[in-house]
Amino acid sequence: MKHLIVLILLSLTYYAQSTIVLDTLFINKDTATVTGFNYQFCVFNDSSDFKLVNHTFEISSNDTLQLHIINNDTLDHTFQIDGVLETANNVNALSFGDFQIVLPSDGAFRYYSSVPYGHLLGASGVIIKGFQNYPVYCWNMFDQSDTLSYEIAETTTGSTPLDYMPNLFSINLKTHPSLEFDTLAKIVQQVGDTIYIATINSGQMEHTLHYHGFHVTIIDASVNTIMNNWKKDSYPLKKGEVVFVQLVADQPGIYPVHEHNLINVTNSGVYPGGMLNLIEIQP
Ligand SMILES: [Cu+2]
């Protein structure tokens, strides 16, 4: 009897803490013009209307994500999270897939479509788990060449060539100055706040972020794990890497954060543009 009561109490506790979050994602493909060039994009949206952004999830520590993924593309895709969901993850053309996702820890995780005409066209987003009591931001970096995007969309090529010459350098699929209007990208907080930022490299170049005004603490780097707990004003992101960082806002002002290789701070070759973002800390 005593055991039964303990069992009931334990299952009640478990029931109270574990929540299944239901959500639907749509794989949408379309053409979009960015800073004067046309690109083919593939993205994970929260509706069937194509929007040039990938949906960012924020869930709490005890949440399980139950995702219904509708593929509006005429080609098969996958829904992949490295180390979490790598097999039996197909989402067939003009069909759907259902996946229950239990992330192994708090932090930031990248989801993407692993087919070339998926992630190479931008289908790569972020799930942030367990930081809902803090201000959280997401900087999802992506580079692209306009002509290559058409070849990938037409499936005449399935890889990035050695002479890859991207002319789009984006964060959350936006470039400076329109990044200023992206509330997940531009930080606006107060002195004394502790802020978390999920930075991710969804592109085909290695990227480096450089912060003015602050050193950030690297909470978790998914590839370059030697960087964990380092306190830096610059750090690299390997292809596909997620680096989750903490920023303590200890001084007021407006500070740029940008890719440290200045080709990435251009729009169609014109500086400044591209991966140039702002941190505004109010007194
Ligand atoms: Cu600078």
Coordinates of C-alpha atoms and ligand atoms in Angstrom, one line a residue:
M1 CA 0.0 0.0 0.0
K2 CA 2.8 2.4 1.0
H3 CA 4.5 1.6 -2.4
L4 CA 1.3 2.3 -4.3
I5 CA 0.9 5.7 -2.6
V6 CA 4.5 6.5 -3.5
L7 CA 4.0 5.4 -7.0
I8 CA 0.8 7.5 -7.4
L9 CA 2.6 10.5 -5.9
L10 CA 5.6 10.0 -8.2
S11 CA 3.4 9.8 -11.3
L12 CA 1.4 12.8 -10.2
T13 CA 4.6 14.8 -9.8
Y14 CA 5.7 13.6 -13.2
Y15 CA 2.4 14.5 -14.7
A16 CA 2.5 18.0 -13.2
Q17 CA 6.0 18.7 -14.5
S18 CA 5.9 17.2 -18.0
T19 CA 3.9 19.1 -20.6
I20 CA 3.4 18.2 -24.2
V21 CA 3.6 21.2 -26.4
L22 CA 1.7 20.8 -29.7
D23 CA 2.8 22.8 -32.7
T24 CA 2.6 22.8 -36.4
L25 CA 5.4 23.7 -38.9
F26 CA 5.1 24.2 -42.6
I27 CA 7.9 23.6 -45.1
N28 CA 7.5 26.4 -47.7
K29 CA 9.6 27.1 -50.7
D30 CA 9.5 30.4 -52.7
T31 CA 11.6 33.1 -54.4
A32 CA 12.4 36.3 -52.5
T33 CA 14.3 39.4 -53.4
V34 CA 16.9 40.5 -50.9
T35 CA 19.0 43.7 -51.5
G36 CA 18.3 43.6 -55.2
F37 CA 19.0 39.9 -56.0
N38 CA 16.5 37.0 -56.3
Y39 CA 17.1 33.9 -54.3
Q40 CA 15.3 30.6 -53.9
F41 CA 14.5 29.9 -50.3
C42 CA 13.1 27.0 -48.3
V43 CA 12.0 27.7 -44.7
F44 CA 10.0 26.3 -41.8
N45 CA 7.1 28.7 -41.2
D46 CA 4.2 28.7 -38.7
S47 CA 1.6 28.8 -41.5
S48 CA 1.3 27.9 -45.2
D49 CA 2.0 31.4 -46.2
F50 CA 5.7 31.8 -47.2
K51 CA 7.5 34.2 -44.9
L52 CA 11.3 34.8 -45.1
V53 CA 12.0 33.5 -41.6
N54 CA 12.4 30.1 -39.8
H55 CA 10.1 29.7 -36.8
T56 CA 12.0 29.9 -33.4
F57 CA 10.6 27.7 -30.6
E58 CA 10.9 28.6 -26.9
I59 CA 9.9 25.8 -24.6
S60 CA 10.4 25.2 -20.8
S61 CA 12.7 22.6 -19.2
N62 CA 10.0 20.0 -18.8
D63 CA 8.3 20.4 -22.2
T64 CA 8.1 17.7 -24.8
L65 CA 7.5 19.1 -28.3
Q66 CA 4.9 17.3 -30.4
L67 CA 5.4 18.6 -33.9
H68 CA 3.1 18.1 -36.9
I69 CA 5.1 19.1 -40.0
I70 CA 3.4 19.8 -43.2
N71 CA 5.5 19.7 -46.4
N72 CA 4.2 22.1 -49.0
D73 CA 7.2 21.4 -51.3
T74 CA 6.9 19.0 -54.2
L75 CA 10.1 17.3 -53.0
D76 CA 10.7 15.0 -50.0
H77 CA 12.3 16.6 -46.9
T78 CA 13.5 15.5 -43.4
F79 CA 13.1 17.1 -40.0
Q80 CA 16.5 16.6 -38.3
I81 CA 18.0 17.6 -35.0
D82 CA 21.5 16.3 -34.7
G83 CA 21.9 13.8 -31.9
V84 CA 18.2 13.8 -31.2
L85 CA 16.2 13.0 -34.4
E86 CA 18.3 11.6 -37.2
T87 CA 16.4 8.6 -38.5
A88 CA 12.8 7.9 -39.4
N89 CA 12.5 11.6 -39.8
N90 CA 11.1 11.9 -43.4
V91 CA 8.5 14.4 -44.3
N92 CA 7.4 13.3 -47.8
A93 CA 6.5 15.7 -50.6
L94 CA 3.0 17.3 -50.2
S95 CA 2.5 15.2 -47.1
F96 CA 3.2 15.5 -43.4
G97 CA 5.2 13.9 -40.5
D98 CA 4.6 13.8 -36.8
F99 CA 7.5 13.8 -34.3
Q100 CA 7.8 13.8 -30.6
I101 CA 10.9 15.6 -29.5
V102 CA 12.5 15.4 -26.1
L103 CA 15.6 17.5 -26.0
P104 CA 18.4 16.2 -23.7
S105 CA 19.1 19.4 -21.8
D106 CA 18.3 23.1 -21.5
G107 CA 19.9 25.2 -24.2
A108 CA 19.6 25.8 -27.9
F109 CA 19.2 23.2 -30.7
R110 CA 19.2 23.5 -34.4
Y111 CA 16.5 21.8 -36.5
Y112 CA 16.8 21.5 -40.2
S113 CA 15.9 19.6 -43.4
S114 CA 19.0 17.6 -44.2
V115 CA 18.3 17.3 -48.0
P116 CA 20.4 19.8 -50.0
Y117 CA 17.4 21.7 -51.3
G118 CA 16.3 22.0 -47.6
H119 CA 19.1 23.4 -45.4
L120 CA 21.2 24.8 -48.3
L121 CA 18.2 27.0 -49.2
G122 CA 17.7 28.1 -45.6
A123 CA 15.5 25.5 -44.0
S124 CA 17.2 25.6 -40.6
G125 CA 15.8 26.9 -37.4
V126 CA 16.2 26.9 -33.6
I127 CA 14.5 25.5 -30.5
I128 CA 15.5 27.1 -27.2
K129 CA 14.7 25.1 -24.1
G130 CA 14.5 26.2 -20.5
F131 CA 15.3 30.0 -20.5
Q132 CA 11.8 31.4 -20.5
N133 CA 12.5 33.4 -17.3
Y134 CA 15.2 35.4 -19.1
P135 CA 15.3 37.7 -22.2
V136 CA 16.3 35.3 -25.0
Y137 CA 17.5 36.2 -28.5
C138 CA 18.2 34.2 -31.6
W139 CA 20.8 35.0 -34.3
N140 CA 20.5 32.4 -37.1
M141 CA 23.3 33.1 -39.6
F142 CA 22.9 32.1 -43.2
D143 CA 24.9 32.9 -46.4
Q144 CA 23.8 32.3 -50.0
S145 CA 24.7 32.9 -53.6
D146 CA 21.7 34.0 -55.8
T147 CA 22.7 31.8 -58.9
L148 CA 23.6 28.8 -56.7
S149 CA 20.2 29.0 -54.9
Y150 CA 18.5 28.4 -58.3
E151 CA 20.7 25.4 -59.2
I152 CA 20.0 23.8 -55.8
A153 CA 16.3 24.5 -56.1
E154 CA 16.3 22.9 -59.5
T155 CA 18.3 20.0 -58.0
T156 CA 21.0 20.4 -60.7
T157 CA 23.5 20.6 -57.9
G158 CA 23.4 19.3 -54.3
S159 CA 26.4 20.9 -52.8
T160 CA 28.3 24.1 -52.4
P161 CA 31.1 24.4 -54.9
L162 CA 34.7 25.2 -53.9
D163 CA 34.5 28.6 -55.6
Y164 CA 31.4 29.5 -53.6
M165 CA 30.8 33.2 -53.8
P166 CA 27.9 34.2 -51.6
N167 CA 26.3 37.6 -52.0
L168 CA 23.8 37.3 -49.2
F169 CA 24.9 37.4 -45.5
S170 CA 21.9 37.3 -43.2
I171 CA 20.8 36.9 -39.6
N172 CA 17.3 35.4 -39.2
L173 CA 17.2 35.8 -43.0
K174 CA 17.4 39.6 -42.7
T175 CA 20.3 41.9 -43.3
H176 CA 21.4 45.3 -41.9
P177 CA 19.6 47.7 -41.7
S178 CA 16.3 45.8 -41.7
L179 CA 17.7 43.6 -38.9
E180 CA 17.0 46.6 -36.6
F181 CA 13.3 45.7 -36.8
D182 CA 13.8 42.0 -35.9
T183 CA 12.9 41.8 -32.2
L184 CA 14.6 38.4 -31.9
A185 CA 17.8 39.8 -33.3
K186 CA 18.2 43.4 -32.0
I187 CA 18.7 43.3 -28.2
V188 CA 16.9 46.0 -26.3
Q189 CA 17.3 45.5 -22.5
Q190 CA 18.3 47.3 -19.3
V191 CA 21.5 47.6 -17.3
G192 CA 21.7 44.6 -14.9
D193 CA 19.8 42.2 -17.1
T194 CA 21.2 38.7 -17.8
I195 CA 20.5 37.9 -21.5
Y196 CA 20.8 34.6 -23.4
I197 CA 21.6 34.5 -27.1
A198 CA 21.3 31.4 -29.4
T199 CA 23.8 32.0 -32.2
I200 CA 23.7 29.4 -35.0
N201 CA 25.5 29.0 -38.3
S202 CA 23.0 27.7 -40.8
G203 CA 25.3 28.7 -43.7
Q204 CA 28.0 27.2 -45.8
M205 CA 30.9 29.3 -44.6
E206 CA 32.5 29.3 -41.2
H207 CA 31.4 32.4 -39.3
T208 CA 32.8 34.6 -36.5
L209 CA 30.8 36.9 -34.3
H210 CA 32.4 39.9 -32.7
Y211 CA 30.8 41.9 -29.9
H212 CA 31.5 45.5 -29.1
G213 CA 31.1 46.6 -25.4
F214 CA 30.7 43.2 -23.9
H215 CA 32.4 39.8 -23.4
V216 CA 29.9 36.9 -23.5
T217 CA 30.2 33.7 -21.6
I218 CA 29.9 30.6 -23.9
I219 CA 27.4 28.3 -22.1
D220 CA 27.4 25.6 -24.7
A221 CA 29.1 25.3 -28.1
S222 CA 27.7 22.2 -30.0
V223 CA 30.9 21.5 -32.1
N224 CA 33.8 23.5 -30.7
T225 CA 33.2 22.3 -27.1
I226 CA 36.6 23.5 -26.0
M227 CA 35.0 27.0 -25.9
N228 CA 32.5 26.1 -23.2
N229 CA 32.8 28.6 -20.2
W230 CA 35.1 30.8 -22.2
K231 CA 34.4 34.6 -21.8
K232 CA 35.1 36.2 -25.1
D233 CA 34.2 39.2 -27.3
S234 CA 34.6 37.0 -30.5
Y235 CA 34.1 33.4 -31.3
P236 CA 33.8 31.2 -34.4
L237 CA 30.9 29.1 -35.5
K238 CA 31.5 26.0 -37.5
K239 CA 29.0 25.0 -40.2
G240 CA 25.9 23.8 -38.5
E241 CA 27.1 24.8 -35.1
V242 CA 25.0 26.3 -32.3
V243 CA 26.7 28.4 -29.7
F244 CA 24.5 29.5 -26.7
V245 CA 25.9 32.4 -24.8
Q246 CA 25.1 34.6 -21.8
L247 CA 25.5 38.3 -21.9
V248 CA 25.4 40.3 -18.6
A249 CA 24.4 43.9 -19.5
D250 CA 26.8 45.8 -17.2
Q251 CA 26.8 49.1 -19.0
P252 CA 24.4 51.3 -21.0
G253 CA 24.7 52.2 -24.6
I254 CA 24.2 51.0 -28.2
Y255 CA 26.8 48.5 -29.4
P256 CA 27.2 46.7 -32.7
V257 CA 27.7 43.0 -33.0
H258 CA 28.9 41.8 -36.4
E259 CA 30.6 39.1 -38.4
H260 CA 34.3 39.7 -38.0
N261 CA 35.1 38.9 -41.7
L262 CA 33.9 42.1 -43.3
I263 CA 32.8 40.5 -46.5
N264 CA 29.9 39.3 -44.4
V265 CA 29.0 42.9 -43.4
T266 CA 27.9 43.8 -47.0
N267 CA 24.6 43.8 -49.0
S268 CA 25.3 42.7 -52.5
G269 CA 28.9 43.9 -52.1
V270 CA 28.1 47.2 -50.4
Y271 CA 29.3 48.0 -46.9
P272 CA 27.7 48.3 -44.3
G273 CA 25.0 45.6 -44.5
G274 CA 24.7 41.9 -44.0
M275 CA 25.4 40.4 -40.6
L276 CA 25.5 43.6 -38.6
N277 CA 23.3 43.7 -35.5
L278 CA 22.8 46.0 -32.5
I279 CA 22.7 45.7 -28.7
E280 CA 20.9 48.5 -27.0
I281 CA 21.2 48.6 -23.2
Q282 CA 19.1 51.3 -21.5
P283 CA 20.3 52.9 -18.2
Ligands
CU1 CU 33.5 46.1 -35.0

